[in-house]
Coordinates of C-alpha atoms in Angstrom, one line a residue:
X1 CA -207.6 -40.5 59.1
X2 CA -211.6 -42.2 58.5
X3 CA -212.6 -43.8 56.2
X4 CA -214.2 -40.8 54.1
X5 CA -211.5 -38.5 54.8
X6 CA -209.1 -40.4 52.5
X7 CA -211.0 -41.0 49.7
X8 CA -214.3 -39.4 49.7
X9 CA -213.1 -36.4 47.5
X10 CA -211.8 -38.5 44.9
X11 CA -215.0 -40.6 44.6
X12 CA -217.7 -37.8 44.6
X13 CA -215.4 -36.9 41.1
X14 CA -214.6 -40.6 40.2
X15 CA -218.2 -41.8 41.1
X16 CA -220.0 -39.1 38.9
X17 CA -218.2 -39.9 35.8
X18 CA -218.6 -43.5 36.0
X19 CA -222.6 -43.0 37.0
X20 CA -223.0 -40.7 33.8
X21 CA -221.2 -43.9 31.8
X22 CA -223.2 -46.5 33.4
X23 CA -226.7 -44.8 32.6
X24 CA -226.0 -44.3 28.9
X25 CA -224.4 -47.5 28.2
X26 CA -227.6 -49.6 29.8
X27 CA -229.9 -47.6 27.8
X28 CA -227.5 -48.1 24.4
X29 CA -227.2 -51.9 24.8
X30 CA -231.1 -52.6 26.3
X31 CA -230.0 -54.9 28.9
X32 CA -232.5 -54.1 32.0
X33 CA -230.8 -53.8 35.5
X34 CA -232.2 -56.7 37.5
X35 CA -232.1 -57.8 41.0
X36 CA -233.1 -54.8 43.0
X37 CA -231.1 -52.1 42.3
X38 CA -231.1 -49.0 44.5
X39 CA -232.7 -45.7 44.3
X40 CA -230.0 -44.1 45.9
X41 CA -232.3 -41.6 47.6
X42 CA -233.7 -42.2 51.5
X43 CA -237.3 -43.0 52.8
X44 CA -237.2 -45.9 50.9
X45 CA -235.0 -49.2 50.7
X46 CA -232.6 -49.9 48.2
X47 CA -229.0 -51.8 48.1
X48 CA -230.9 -55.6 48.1
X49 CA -233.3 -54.4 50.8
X50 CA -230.9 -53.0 53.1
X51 CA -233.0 -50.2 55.2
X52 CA -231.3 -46.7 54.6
X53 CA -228.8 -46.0 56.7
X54 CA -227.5 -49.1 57.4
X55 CA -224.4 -50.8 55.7
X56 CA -224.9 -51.3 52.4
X57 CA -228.0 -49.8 52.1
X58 CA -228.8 -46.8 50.3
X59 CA -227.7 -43.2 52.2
X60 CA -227.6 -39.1 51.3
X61 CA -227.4 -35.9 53.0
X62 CA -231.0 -36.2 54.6
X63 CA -230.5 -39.5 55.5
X64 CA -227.1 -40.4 57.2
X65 CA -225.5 -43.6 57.6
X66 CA -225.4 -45.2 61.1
X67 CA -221.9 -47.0 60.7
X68 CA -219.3 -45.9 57.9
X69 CA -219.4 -43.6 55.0
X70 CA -221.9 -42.6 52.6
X71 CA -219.9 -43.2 49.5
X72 CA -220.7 -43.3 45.5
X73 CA -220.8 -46.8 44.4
X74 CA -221.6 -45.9 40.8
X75 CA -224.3 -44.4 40.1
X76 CA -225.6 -44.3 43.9
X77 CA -224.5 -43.5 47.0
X78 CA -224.3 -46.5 49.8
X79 CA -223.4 -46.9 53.5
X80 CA -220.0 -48.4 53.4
X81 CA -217.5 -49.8 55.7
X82 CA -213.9 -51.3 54.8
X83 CA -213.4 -54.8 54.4
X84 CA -211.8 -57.5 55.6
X85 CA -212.8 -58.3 58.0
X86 CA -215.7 -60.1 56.5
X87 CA -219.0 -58.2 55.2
X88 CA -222.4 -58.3 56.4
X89 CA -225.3 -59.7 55.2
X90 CA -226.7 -58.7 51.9
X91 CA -223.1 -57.2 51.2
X92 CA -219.7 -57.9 49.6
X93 CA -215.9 -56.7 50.1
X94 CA -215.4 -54.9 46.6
X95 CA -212.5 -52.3 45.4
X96 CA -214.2 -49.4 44.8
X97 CA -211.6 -47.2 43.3
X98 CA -208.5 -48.5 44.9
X99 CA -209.9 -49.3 48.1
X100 CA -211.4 -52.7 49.5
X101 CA -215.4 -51.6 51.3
X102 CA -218.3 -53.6 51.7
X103 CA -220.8 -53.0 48.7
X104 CA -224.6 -53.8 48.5
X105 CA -225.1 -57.2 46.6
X106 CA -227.4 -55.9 43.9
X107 CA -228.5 -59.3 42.7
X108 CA -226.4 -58.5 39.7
X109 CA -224.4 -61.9 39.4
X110 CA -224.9 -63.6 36.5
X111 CA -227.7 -60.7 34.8
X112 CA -226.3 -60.3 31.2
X113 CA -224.2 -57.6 30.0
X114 CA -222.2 -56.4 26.6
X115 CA -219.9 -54.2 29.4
X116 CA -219.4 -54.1 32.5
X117 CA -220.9 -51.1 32.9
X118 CA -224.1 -52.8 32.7
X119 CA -223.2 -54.8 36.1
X120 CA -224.5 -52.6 39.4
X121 CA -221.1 -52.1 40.7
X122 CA -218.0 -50.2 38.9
X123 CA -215.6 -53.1 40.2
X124 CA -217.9 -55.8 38.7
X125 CA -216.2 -57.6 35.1
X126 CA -218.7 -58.6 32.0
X127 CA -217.0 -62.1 31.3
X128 CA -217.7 -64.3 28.0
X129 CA -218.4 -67.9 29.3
X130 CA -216.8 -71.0 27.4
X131 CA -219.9 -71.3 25.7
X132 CA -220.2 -67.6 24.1
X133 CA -222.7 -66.2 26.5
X134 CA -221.5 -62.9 28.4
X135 CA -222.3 -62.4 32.2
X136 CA -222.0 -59.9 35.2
X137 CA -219.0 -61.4 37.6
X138 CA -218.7 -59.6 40.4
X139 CA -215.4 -58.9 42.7
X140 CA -213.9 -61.2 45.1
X141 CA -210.2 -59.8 44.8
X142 CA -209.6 -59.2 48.2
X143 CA -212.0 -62.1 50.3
X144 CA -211.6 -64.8 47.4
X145 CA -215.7 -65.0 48.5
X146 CA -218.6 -66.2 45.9
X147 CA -222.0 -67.5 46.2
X148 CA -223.0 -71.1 46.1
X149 CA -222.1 -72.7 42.6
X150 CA -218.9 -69.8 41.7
X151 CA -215.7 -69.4 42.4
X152 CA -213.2 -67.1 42.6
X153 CA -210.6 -66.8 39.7
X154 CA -208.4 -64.4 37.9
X155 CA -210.2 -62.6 34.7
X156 CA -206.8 -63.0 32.9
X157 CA -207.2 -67.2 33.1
X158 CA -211.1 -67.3 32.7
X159 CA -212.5 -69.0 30.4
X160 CA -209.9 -72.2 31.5
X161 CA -208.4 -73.3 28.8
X162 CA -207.7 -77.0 28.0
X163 CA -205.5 -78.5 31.1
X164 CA -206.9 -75.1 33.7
X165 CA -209.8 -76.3 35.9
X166 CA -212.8 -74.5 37.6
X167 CA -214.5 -77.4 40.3
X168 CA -218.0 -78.9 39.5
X169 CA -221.1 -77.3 40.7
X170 CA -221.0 -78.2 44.5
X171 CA -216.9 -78.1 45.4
X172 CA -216.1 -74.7 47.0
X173 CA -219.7 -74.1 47.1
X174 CA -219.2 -71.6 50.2
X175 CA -216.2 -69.3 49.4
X176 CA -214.9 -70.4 46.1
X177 CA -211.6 -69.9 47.7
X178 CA -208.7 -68.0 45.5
X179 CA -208.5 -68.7 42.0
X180 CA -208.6 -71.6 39.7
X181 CA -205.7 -73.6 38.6
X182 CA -205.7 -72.7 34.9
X183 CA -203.1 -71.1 32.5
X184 CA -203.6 -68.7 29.9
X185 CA -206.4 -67.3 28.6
X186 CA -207.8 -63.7 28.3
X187 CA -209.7 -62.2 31.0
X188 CA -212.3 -60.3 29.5
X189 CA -212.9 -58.6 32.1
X190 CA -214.7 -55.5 31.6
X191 CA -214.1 -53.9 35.6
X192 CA -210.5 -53.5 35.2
X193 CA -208.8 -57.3 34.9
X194 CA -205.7 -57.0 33.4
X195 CA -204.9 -58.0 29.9
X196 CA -203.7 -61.5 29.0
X197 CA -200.3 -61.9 29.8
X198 CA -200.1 -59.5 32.9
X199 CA -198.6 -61.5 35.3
X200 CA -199.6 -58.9 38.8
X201 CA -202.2 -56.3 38.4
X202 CA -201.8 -52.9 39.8
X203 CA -202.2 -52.6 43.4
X204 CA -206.3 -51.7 44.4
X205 CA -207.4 -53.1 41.1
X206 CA -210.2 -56.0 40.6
X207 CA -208.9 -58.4 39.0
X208 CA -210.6 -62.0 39.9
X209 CA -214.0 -62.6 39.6
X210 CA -217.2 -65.2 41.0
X211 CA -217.3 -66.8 37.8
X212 CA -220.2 -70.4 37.6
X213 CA -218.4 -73.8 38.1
X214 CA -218.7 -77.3 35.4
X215 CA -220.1 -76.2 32.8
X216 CA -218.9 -72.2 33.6
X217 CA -222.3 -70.9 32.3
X218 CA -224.5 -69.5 34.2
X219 CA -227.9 -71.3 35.4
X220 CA -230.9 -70.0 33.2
X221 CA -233.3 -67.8 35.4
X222 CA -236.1 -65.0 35.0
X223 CA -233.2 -62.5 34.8
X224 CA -231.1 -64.1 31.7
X225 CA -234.4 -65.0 29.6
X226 CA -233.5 -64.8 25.8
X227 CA -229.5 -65.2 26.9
X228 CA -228.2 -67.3 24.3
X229 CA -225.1 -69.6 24.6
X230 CA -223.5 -72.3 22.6
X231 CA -224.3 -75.8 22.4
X232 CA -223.5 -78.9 20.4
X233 CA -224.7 -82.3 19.2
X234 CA -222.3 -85.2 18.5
X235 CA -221.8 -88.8 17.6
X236 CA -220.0 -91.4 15.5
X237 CA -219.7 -89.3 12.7
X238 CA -218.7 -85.8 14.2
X239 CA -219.8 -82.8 16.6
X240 CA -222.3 -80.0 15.3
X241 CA -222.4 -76.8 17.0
X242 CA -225.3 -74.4 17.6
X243 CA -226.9 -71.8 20.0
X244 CA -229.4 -72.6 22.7
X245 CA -231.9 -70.4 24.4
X246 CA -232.9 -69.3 27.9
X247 CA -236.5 -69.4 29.0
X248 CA -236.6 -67.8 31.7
X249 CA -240.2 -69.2 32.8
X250 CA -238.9 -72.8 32.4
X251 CA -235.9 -72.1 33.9
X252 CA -233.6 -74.3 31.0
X253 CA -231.8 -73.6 27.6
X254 CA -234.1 -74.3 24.9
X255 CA -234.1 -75.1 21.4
X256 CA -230.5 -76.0 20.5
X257 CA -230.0 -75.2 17.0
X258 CA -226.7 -77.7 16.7
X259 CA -228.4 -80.4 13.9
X260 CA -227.5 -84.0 14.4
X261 CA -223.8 -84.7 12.8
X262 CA -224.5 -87.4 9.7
X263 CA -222.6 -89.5 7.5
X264 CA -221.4 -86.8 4.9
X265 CA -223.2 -87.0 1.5
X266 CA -223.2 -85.6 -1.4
X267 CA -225.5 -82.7 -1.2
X268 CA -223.3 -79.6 -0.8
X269 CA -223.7 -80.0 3.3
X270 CA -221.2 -80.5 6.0
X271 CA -223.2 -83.2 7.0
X272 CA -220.4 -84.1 9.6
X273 CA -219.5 -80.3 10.4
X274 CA -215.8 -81.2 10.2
X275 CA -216.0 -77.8 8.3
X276 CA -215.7 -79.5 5.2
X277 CA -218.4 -80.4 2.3
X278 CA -218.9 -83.6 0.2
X279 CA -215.6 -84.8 1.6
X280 CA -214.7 -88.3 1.0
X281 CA -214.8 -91.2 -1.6
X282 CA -217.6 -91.1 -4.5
X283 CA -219.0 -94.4 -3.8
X284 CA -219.8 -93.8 0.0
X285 CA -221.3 -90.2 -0.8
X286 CA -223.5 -91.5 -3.1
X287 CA -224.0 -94.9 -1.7
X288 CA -227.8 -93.7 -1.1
X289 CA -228.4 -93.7 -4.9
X290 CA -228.1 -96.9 -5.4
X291 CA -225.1 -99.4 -6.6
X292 CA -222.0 -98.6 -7.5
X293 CA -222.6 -98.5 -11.8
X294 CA -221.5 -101.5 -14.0
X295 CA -217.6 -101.1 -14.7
X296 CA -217.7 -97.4 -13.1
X297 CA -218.1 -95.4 -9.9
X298 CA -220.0 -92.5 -8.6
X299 CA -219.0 -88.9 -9.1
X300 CA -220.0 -85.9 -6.6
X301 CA -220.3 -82.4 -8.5
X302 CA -219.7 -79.4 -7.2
X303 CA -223.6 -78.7 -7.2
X304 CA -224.0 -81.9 -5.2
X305 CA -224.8 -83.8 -8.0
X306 CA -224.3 -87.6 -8.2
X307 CA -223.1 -88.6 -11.4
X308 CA -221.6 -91.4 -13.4
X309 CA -217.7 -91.4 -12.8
X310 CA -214.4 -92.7 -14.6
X311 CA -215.2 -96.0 -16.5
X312 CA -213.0 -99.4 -15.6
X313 CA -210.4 -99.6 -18.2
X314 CA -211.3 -101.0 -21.0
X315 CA -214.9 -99.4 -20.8
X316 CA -216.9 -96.4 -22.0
X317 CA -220.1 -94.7 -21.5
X318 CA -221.3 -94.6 -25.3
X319 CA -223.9 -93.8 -26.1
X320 CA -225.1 -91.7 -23.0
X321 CA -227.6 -93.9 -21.4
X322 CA -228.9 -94.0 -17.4
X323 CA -226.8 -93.4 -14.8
X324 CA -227.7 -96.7 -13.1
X325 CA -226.3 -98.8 -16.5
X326 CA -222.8 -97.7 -16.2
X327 CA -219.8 -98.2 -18.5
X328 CA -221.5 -100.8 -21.1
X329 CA -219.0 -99.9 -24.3
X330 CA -216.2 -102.2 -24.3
X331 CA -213.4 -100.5 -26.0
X332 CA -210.1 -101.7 -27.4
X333 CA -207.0 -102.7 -25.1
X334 CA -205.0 -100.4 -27.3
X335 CA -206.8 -97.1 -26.2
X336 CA -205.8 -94.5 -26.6
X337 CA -204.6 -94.9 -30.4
X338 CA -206.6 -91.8 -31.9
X339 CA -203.6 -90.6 -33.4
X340 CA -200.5 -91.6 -35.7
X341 CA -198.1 -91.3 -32.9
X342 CA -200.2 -94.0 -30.8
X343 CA -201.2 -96.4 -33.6
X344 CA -201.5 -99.8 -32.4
X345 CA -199.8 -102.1 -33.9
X346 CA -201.7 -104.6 -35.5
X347 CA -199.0 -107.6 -36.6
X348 CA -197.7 -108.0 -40.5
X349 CA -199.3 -109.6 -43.8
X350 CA -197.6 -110.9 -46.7
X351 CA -198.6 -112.0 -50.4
X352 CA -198.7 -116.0 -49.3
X353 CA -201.5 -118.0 -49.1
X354 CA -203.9 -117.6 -46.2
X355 CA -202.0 -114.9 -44.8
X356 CA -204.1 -112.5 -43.1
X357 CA -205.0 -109.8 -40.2
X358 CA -208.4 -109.0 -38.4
X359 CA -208.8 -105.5 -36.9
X360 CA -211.1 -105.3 -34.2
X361 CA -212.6 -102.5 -31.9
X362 CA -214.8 -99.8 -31.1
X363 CA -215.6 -96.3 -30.9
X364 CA -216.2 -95.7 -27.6
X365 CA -216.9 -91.9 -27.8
X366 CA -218.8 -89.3 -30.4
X367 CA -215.6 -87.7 -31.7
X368 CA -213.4 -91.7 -31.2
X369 CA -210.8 -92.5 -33.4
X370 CA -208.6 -95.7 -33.4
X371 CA -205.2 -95.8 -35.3
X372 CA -204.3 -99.2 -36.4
X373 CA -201.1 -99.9 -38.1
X374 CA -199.4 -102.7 -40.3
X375 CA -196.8 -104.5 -42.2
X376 CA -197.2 -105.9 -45.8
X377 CA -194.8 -108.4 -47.2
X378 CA -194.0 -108.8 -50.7
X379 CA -192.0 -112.1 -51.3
X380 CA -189.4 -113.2 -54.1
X381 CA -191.6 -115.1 -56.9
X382 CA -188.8 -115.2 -59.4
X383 CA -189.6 -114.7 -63.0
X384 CA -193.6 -115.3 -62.8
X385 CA -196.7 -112.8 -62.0
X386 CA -196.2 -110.7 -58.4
X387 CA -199.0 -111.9 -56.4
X388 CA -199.0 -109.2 -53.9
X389 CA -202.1 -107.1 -53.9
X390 CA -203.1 -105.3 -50.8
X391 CA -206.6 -105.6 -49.7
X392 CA -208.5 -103.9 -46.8
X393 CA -212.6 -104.5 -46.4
X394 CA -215.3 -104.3 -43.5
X395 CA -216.2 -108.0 -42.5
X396 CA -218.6 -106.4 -39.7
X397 CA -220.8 -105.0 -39.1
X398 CA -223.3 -106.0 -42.2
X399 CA -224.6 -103.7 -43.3
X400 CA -222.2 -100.7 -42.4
X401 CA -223.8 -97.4 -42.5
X402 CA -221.3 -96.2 -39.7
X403 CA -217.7 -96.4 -40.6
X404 CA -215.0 -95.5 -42.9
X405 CA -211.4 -95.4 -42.7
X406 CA -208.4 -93.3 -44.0
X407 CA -205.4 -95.7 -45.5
X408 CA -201.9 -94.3 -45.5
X409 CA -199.1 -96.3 -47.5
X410 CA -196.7 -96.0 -46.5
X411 CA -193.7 -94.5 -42.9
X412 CA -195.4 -91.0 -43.2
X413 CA -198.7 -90.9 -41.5
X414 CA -200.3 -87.9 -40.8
X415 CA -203.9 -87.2 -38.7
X416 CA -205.0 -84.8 -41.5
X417 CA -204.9 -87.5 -44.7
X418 CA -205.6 -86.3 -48.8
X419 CA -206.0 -88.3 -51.3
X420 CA -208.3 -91.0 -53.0
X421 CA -207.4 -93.6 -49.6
X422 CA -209.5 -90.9 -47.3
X423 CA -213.4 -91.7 -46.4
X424 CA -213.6 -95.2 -47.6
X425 CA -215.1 -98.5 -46.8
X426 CA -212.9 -100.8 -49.0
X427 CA -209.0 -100.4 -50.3
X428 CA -207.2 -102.4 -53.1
X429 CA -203.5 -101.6 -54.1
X430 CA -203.0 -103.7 -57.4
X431 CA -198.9 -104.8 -58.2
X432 CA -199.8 -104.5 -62.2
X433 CA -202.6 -102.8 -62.5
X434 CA -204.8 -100.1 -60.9
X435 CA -207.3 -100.5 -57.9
X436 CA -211.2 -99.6 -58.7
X437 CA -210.4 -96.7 -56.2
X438 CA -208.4 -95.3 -58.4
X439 CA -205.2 -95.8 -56.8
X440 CA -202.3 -96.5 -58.7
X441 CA -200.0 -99.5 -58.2
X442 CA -196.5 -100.7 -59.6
X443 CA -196.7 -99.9 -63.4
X444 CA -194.6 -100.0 -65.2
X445 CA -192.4 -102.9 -64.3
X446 CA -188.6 -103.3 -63.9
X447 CA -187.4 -105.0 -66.8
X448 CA -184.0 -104.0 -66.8
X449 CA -180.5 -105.9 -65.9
X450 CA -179.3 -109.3 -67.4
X451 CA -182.4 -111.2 -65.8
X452 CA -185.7 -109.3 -65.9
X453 CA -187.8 -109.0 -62.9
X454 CA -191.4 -109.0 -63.5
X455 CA -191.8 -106.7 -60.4
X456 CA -190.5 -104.5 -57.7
X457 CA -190.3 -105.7 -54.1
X458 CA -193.3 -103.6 -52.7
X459 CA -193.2 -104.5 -49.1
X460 CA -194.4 -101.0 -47.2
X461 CA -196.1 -100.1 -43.9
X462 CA -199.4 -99.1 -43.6
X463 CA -201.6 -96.7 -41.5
X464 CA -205.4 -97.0 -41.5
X465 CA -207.9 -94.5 -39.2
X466 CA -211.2 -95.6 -38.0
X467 CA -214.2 -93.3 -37.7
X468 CA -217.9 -92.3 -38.0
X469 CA -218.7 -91.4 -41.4
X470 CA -220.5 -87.7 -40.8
X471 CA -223.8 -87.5 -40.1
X472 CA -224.1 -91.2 -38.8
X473 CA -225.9 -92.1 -35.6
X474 CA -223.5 -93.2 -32.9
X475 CA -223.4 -96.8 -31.1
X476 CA -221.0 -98.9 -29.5
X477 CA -221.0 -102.3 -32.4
X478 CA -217.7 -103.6 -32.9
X479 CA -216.3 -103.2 -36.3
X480 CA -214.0 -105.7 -38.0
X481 CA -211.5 -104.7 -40.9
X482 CA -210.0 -107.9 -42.8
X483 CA -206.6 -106.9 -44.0
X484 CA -205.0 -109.3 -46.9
X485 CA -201.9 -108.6 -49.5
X486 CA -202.2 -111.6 -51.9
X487 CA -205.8 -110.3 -53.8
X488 CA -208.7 -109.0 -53.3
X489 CA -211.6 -106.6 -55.4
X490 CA -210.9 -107.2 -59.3
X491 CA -207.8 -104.7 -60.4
X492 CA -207.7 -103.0 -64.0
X493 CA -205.5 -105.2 -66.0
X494 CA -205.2 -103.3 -68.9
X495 CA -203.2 -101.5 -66.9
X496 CA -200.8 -104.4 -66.1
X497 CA -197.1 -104.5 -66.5
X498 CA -195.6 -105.4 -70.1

């Protein structure tokens, strides 16, 4: 049986279908046929410049072919004969619906395409390169034959994936030779390769492909100008990825969008495009601001700010001042003691001479509070006037038109204080008598049993709360409370024991 006799029929139906597709999808996707495709009718050339008539080149009823078949090879009809042995010139061995002929080369190797039915023959795959940009690869399933720079590999393992190779521009330059050594991968093949994972294609399907060697992209040229394809930039600090473009005059991929990988900052960028943004440690993202802030550190916002961050311990920011002055309130070791339940203990006093206590510290913040808290001894005198009189005054600063403190005699201390010993600047508790503040202190006196006691033992605990009086301008100046229990402001000693 000839050539035409088995399979004409079934490519006159085949071949008409696929034409109709091919026309509309190269008008639907604007990518113009290049490389001299044919007109399909005679008295003129077509198939690559292959004279009518002769194999490969264009053939119809007026105009027979002189060897083989006049066959529909997509949208056109061409002189074919089967294949192997090896093709003439100007042609390649394709399957054209099952079966293995010599087709016109169409100079469509390489020309851009969204599907394969933009390639000029039905067997041809549309194949994504490594680097994003999608190309015409045409069939070498049965030969394993490419042009110089390609070679032949299965669409099912193209692009190769880390471990596969394809040989460098110049090895297998000739045939290309069977396919590359890679695993894995999906084809992409838009002529009929086999999904990923399909270990043997049907029988007189296309299913490997002239795809470019190192780098797998094809060369820029007049027929891929304004392809696009992916490209990088990278250094110390990282690897940035972009697009580059063809320029077909020129000949090269242009204007690589990838932008120069940088020490990351803060500034809201993935400066190092490690897909992350103001990664890293405070300091080093805002190292270009300057020094690290007295007894602080940077701090990166989330607008990409830098701002002043924690303080050292032991330090505050107060008053807000510039950035670049840091921490510059030293605060009390005792922090945090703004509450009863964190008082700091501040040692014990007692009614003897020259006992005493000094309260130190700051208020390191608008809303600060420090908690300080006490023991007070009263000691045996015997049968002669108690001596202890609980005293509490500002030493420093002088004048003081910022603090005042709440006093709390007493185990039970409470945040929320009442009472004449709340708002203050000076305290007195009187033994036998009653303090200028108002407060009352031990009267009357025991005078009970077989040897009187002048006075109770009145040794207590005491809680005392430092804070800005309202209304008064905020700084960072040390205060200093002197605490004593043996005297101190004049006591109303008319109300003294009897």
């Amino acid at each position: 049986m000839s050539l035409g006799h088995r399979y004409h029929g079934r490519i006159v139906l085949i071949g008409s279908f696929v034409a109709a597709l091919f026309a509309a999808c190269a008008q639907g996707n604007h990518v113009e046929p290049t490389g001299g495709a044919a007109s399909g009718g005679a008295g003129g050339e077509g198939g690559g410049g292959i004279p009518p008539g002769q194999i490969g080149g264009p053939c119809d009823d007026d105009t027979p072919c002189e060897q083989g078949e006049c066959t529909n090879v997509g949208p056109n009809k061409y002189c074919v004969v089967p294949c192997p042995p090896a093709c003439p010139d100007g042609t390649y061995c394709a399957i054209i619906n099952g079966d293995s002929i010599c087709v016109p080369d169409l100079g469509a190797q390489c020309r851009p395409c969204v599907t394969f039915l933009q390639c000029s023959n039905p067997s041809d795959a549309c194949l994504t390169a490594p680097a994003g940009d999608k190309f015409c690869a045409r069939d070498c399933t049965t030969d394993g034959e490419c042009p110089n720079g390609f070679t032949c590999m299965e669409g099912a393992k193209y692009p190769p994936t880390q471990g596969g190779e394809v040989p460098d521009a110049g090895a297998g330059d000739d045939a290309g030779g069977g396919g590359a050594g890679g695993e894995g991968g999906a084809g992409g093949a838009g002529g009929g390769a086999p999904d990923a994972g399909t270990t043997k294609p049907p029988p007189g399907q296309a299913y490997k492909f002239c795809v470019p060697n190192v780098p797998f992209s094809c060369r820029c040229d007049e027929k891929r100008d304004g392809v696009e394809k992916g490209c990088s930039n990278s250094n110390q600090f990282g690897t940035c990825v972009g697009v580059e473009t063809c320029n077909g005059e020129s000949g090269n991929f242009e204007g690589c969008t990838a932008k120069v990988p940088a020490a990351e900052a803060c500034n809201v960028i993935d400066d190092d495009c490690d897909g992350a943004i103001d990664e890293g440690e405070p300091n080093e993202l805002c190292s270009a601001e300057g020094p690290v802030p007295p007894h602080a550190s940077w701090a990166c916002s989330e607008q990409g700010k830098c701002e002043l961050g924690p303080c050292e311990p032991g330090w505050s920011a107060y008053p807000p001042g510039p950035i670049a002055d840091g921490c510059t309130c030293p605060v009390e070791m005792g922090e945090p003691n703004d509450l009863c339940m964190n008082a700091t203990p501040a040692g014990s006093v007692s009614d003897t001479s020259g006992s005493s206590i000094t309260i130190t510290g700051t208020l390191g913040g608008a809303g600060d509070v420090d908690v300080w808290s006490f023991d007070t001894v009263d000691t045996a005198e015997g049968n002669v006037t108690n001596s202890y009189h609980v005293s509490i005054d500002f030493v420093s600063p002088t004048p003081n038109d910022e603090f005042v403190i709440d006093v709390i005699r007493g185990d039970a201390c409470t945040d929320t204080p009442a009472g004449g010993g709340v708002g203050i600047t000076s305290y007195d508790w009187c033994v036998d008598g009653k303090s200028a503040d108002g407060l009352q202190g031990e009267a009357p006196c025991s005078n009970t049993g077989a040897q009187p006691t002048h006075c109770n033992d009145n040794s207590t605990k005491y809680y005392v709360r430092v804070y800005r009086k309202l209304g008064a301008q905020g700084t960072c100046t040390q205060y200093s409370l002197l605490v004593t229990a043996a005297g101190g402001d004049p006591c109303d000693f008319t109300q003294k024991c009897q």
